[in-house]
PDB file of C-alpha atoms in Angstrom:
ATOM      1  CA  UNK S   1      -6.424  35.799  -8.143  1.00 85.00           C
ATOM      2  CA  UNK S   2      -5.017  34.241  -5.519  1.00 92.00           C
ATOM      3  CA  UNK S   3      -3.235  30.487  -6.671  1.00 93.00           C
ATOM      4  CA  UNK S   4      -1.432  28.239  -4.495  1.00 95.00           C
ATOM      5  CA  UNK S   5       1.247  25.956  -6.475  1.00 96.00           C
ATOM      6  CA  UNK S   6       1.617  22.823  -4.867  1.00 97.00           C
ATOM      7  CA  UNK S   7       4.943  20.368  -5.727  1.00 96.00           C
ATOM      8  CA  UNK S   8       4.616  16.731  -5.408  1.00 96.00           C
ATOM      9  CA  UNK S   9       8.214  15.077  -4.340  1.00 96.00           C
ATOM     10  CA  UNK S  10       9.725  12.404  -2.665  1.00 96.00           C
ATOM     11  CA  UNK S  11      12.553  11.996   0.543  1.00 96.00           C
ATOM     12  CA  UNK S  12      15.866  11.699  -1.537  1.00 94.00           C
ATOM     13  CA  UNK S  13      16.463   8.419  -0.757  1.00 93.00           C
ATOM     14  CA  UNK S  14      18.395   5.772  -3.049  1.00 92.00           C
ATOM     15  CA  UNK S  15      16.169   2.980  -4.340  1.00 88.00           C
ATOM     16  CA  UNK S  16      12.699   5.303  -3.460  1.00 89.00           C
ATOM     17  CA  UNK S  17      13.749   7.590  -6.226  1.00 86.00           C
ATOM     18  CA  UNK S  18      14.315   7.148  -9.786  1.00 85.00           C
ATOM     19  CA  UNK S  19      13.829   3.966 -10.026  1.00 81.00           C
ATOM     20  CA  UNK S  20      13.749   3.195 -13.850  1.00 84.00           C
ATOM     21  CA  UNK S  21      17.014   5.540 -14.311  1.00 81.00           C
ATOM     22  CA  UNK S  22      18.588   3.547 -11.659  1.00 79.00           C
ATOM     23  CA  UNK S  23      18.284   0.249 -14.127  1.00 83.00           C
ATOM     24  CA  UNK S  24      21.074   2.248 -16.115  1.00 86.00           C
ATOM     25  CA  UNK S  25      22.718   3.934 -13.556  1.00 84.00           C
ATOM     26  CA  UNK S  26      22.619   2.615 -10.180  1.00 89.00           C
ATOM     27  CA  UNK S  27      20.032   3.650  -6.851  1.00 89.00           C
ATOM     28  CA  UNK S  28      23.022   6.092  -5.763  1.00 92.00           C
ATOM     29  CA  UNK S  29      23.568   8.163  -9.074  1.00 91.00           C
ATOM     30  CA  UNK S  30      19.753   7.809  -9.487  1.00 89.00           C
ATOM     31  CA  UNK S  31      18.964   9.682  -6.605  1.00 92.00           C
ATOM     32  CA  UNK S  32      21.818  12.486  -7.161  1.00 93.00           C
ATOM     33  CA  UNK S  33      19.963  13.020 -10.337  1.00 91.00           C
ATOM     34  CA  UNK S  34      16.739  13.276  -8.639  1.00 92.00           C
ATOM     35  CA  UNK S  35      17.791  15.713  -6.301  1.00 95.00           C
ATOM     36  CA  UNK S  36      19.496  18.218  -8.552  1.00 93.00           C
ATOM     37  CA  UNK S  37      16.214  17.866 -11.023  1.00 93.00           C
ATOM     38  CA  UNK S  38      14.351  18.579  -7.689  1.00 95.00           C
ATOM     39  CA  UNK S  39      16.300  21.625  -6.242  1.00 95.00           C
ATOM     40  CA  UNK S  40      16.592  22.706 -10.123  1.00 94.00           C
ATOM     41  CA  UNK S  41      12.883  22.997 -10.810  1.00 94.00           C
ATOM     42  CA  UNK S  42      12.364  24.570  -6.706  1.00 96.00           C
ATOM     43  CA  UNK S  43      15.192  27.327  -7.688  1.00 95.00           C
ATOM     44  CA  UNK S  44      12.665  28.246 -11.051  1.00 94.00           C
ATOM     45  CA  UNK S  45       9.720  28.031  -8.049  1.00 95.00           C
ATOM     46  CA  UNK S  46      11.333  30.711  -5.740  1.00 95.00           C
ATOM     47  CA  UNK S  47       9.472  33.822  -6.507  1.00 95.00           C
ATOM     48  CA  UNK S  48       6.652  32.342  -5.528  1.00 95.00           C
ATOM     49  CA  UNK S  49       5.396  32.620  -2.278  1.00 93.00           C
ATOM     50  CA  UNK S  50       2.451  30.171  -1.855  1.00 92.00           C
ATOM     51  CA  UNK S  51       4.359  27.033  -2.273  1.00 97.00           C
ATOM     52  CA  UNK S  52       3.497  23.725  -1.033  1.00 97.00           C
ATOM     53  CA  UNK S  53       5.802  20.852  -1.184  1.00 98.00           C
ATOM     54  CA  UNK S  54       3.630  17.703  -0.427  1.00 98.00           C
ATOM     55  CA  UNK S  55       6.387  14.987   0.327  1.00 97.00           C
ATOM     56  CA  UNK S  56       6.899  11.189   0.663  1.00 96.00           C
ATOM     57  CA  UNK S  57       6.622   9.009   2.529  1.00 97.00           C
ATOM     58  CA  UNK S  58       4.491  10.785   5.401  1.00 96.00           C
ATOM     59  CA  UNK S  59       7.626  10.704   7.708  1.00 96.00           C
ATOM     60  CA  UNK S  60      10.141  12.513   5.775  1.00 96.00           C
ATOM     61  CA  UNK S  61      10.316  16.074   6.640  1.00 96.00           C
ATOM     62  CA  UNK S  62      13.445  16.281   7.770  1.00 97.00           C
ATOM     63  CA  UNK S  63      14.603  14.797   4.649  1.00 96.00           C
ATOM     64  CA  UNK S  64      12.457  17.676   2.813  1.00 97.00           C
ATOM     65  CA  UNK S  65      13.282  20.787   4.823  1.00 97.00           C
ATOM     66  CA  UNK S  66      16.510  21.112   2.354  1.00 96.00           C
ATOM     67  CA  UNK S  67      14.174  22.023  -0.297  1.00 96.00           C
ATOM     68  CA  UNK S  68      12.234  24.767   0.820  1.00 97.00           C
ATOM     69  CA  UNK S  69      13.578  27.757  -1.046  1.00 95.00           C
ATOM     70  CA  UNK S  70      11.023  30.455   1.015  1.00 94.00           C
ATOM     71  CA  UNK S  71      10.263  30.984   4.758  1.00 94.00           C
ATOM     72  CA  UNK S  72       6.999  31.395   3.282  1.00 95.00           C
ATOM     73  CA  UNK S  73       6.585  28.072   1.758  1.00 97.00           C
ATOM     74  CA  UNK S  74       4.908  25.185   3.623  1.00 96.00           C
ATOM     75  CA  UNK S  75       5.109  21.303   3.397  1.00 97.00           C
ATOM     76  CA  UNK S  76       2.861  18.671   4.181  1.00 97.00           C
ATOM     77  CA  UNK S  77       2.946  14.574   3.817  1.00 98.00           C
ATOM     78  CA  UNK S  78       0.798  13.415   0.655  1.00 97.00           C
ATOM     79  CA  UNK S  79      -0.681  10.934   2.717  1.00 96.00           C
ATOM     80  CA  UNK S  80      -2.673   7.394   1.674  1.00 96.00           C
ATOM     81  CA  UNK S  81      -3.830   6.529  -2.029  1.00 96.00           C
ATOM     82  CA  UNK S  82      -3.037   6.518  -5.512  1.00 95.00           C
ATOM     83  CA  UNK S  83      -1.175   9.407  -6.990  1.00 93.00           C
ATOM     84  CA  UNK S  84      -4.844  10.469  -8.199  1.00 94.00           C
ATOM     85  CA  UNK S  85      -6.193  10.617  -4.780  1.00 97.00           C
ATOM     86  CA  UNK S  86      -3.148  12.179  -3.327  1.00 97.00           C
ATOM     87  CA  UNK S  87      -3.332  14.772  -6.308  1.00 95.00           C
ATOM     88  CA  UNK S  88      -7.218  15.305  -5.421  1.00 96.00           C
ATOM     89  CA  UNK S  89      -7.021  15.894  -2.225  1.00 96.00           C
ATOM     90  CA  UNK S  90      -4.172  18.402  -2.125  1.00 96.00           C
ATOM     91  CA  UNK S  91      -6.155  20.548  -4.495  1.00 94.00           C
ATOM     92  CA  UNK S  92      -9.377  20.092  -2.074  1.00 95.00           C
ATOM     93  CA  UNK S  93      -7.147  21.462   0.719  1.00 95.00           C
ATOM     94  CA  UNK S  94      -6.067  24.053  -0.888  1.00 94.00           C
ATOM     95  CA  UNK S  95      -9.035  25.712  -2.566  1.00 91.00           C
ATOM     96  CA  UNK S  96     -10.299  26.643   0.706  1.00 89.00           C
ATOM     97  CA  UNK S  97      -7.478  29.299   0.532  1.00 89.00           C
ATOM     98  CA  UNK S  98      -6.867  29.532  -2.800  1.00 92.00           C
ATOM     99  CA  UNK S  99      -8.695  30.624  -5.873  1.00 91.00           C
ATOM    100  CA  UNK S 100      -6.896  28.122  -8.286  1.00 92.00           C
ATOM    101  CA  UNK S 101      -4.107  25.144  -7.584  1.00 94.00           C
ATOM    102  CA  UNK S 102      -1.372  24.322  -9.971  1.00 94.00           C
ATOM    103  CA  UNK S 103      -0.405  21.387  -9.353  1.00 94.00           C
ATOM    104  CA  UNK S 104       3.723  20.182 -10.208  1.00 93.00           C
ATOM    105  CA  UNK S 105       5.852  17.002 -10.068  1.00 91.00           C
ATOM    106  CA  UNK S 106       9.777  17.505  -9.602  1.00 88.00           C
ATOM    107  CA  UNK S 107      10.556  16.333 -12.931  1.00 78.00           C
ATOM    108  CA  UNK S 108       9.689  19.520 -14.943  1.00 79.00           C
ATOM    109  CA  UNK S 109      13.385  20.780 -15.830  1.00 78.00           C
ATOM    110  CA  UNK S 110      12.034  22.754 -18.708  1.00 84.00           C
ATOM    111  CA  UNK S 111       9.439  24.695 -16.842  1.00 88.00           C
ATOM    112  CA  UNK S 112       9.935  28.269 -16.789  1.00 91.00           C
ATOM    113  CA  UNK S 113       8.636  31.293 -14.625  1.00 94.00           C
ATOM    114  CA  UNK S 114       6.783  32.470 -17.758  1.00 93.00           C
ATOM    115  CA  UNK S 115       5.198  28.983 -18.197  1.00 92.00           C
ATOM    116  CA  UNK S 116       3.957  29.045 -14.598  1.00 94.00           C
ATOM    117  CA  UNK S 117       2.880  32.834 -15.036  1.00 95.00           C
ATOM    118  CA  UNK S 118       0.968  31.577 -18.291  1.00 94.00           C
ATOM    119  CA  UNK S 119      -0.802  28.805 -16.097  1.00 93.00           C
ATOM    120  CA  UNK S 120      -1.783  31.137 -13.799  1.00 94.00           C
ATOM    121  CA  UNK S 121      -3.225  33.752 -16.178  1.00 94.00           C
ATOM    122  CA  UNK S 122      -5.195  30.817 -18.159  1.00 93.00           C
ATOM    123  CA  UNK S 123      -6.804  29.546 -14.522  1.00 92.00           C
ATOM    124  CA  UNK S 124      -8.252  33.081 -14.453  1.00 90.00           C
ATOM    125  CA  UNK S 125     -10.989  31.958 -17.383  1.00 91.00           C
ATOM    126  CA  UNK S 126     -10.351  28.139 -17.306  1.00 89.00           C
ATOM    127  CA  UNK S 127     -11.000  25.741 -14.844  1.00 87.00           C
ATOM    128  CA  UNK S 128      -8.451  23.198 -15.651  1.00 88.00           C
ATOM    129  CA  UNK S 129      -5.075  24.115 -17.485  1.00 88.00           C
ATOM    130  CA  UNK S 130      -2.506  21.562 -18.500  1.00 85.00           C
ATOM    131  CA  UNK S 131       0.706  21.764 -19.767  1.00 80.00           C
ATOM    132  CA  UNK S 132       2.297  19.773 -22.740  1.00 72.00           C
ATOM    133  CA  UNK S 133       4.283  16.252 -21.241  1.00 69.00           C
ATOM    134  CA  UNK S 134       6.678  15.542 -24.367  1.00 67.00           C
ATOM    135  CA  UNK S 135       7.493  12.292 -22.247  1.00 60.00           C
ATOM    136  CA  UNK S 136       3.935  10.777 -22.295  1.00 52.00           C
TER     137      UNK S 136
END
């Protein structure tokens, strides 16, 4: 079964980022954070190689290019809408070459190569999977 993971992140940029951390901290320290949660989570990403990082805003590539952790990994703009639209169209585009999408945000410190392994192995018989959010 081939599935295609697909990471939802934004340009590290201070004030764009991190937001309600940045209350307590400030838009610098907020962003730091947000980029060592993002390359963090990417490292536990790595051996996998059909990886899409779907950034914004549409015109930040070169802000995103530090984050690809494979040659083999692609990245595209999330483009217009909610996050629900965004999220709903990224899985449409990929299914044409996939057979399942797992679908990430940045902020998943705690996720684990088995835990993406066991998401994968449950899409085999399930047509949605989701994962536990201890933060709501």
């Amino acid at each position: 079964m081939k599935v295609k993971i697909v990471v939802f992140l934004k340009a590290p940029r201070p004030g764009f980022v991190k937001t309600r951390l940045a209350s307590s901290l400030d838009n610098v320290e907020a962003c730091r954070a947000y980029t060592r949660l993002a390359h963090y989570f990417l490292d536990t990403l790595s051996p996998y190689p059909d990886v899409e990082l779907r950034f914004a805003p549409d015109d930040a590539q070169q802000e995103i290019l530090p984050f690809m952790k494979s040659p083999q990994w692609t990245m595209k703009p999330q483009g217009d809408g909610d996050l629900g639209q965004r999220m709903s169209r990224a899985m449409q585009e990929s299914l044409p070459d996939a057979d399942g999408v797992l679908i990430f945000g940045t902020d998943c410190p705690y996720i684990e190569t088995d835990d993406v392994d066991t998401a994968i192995e449950a899409l085999k018989s399930s047509d949605v999977v989701l994962g536990p959010a201890a933060d709501g």
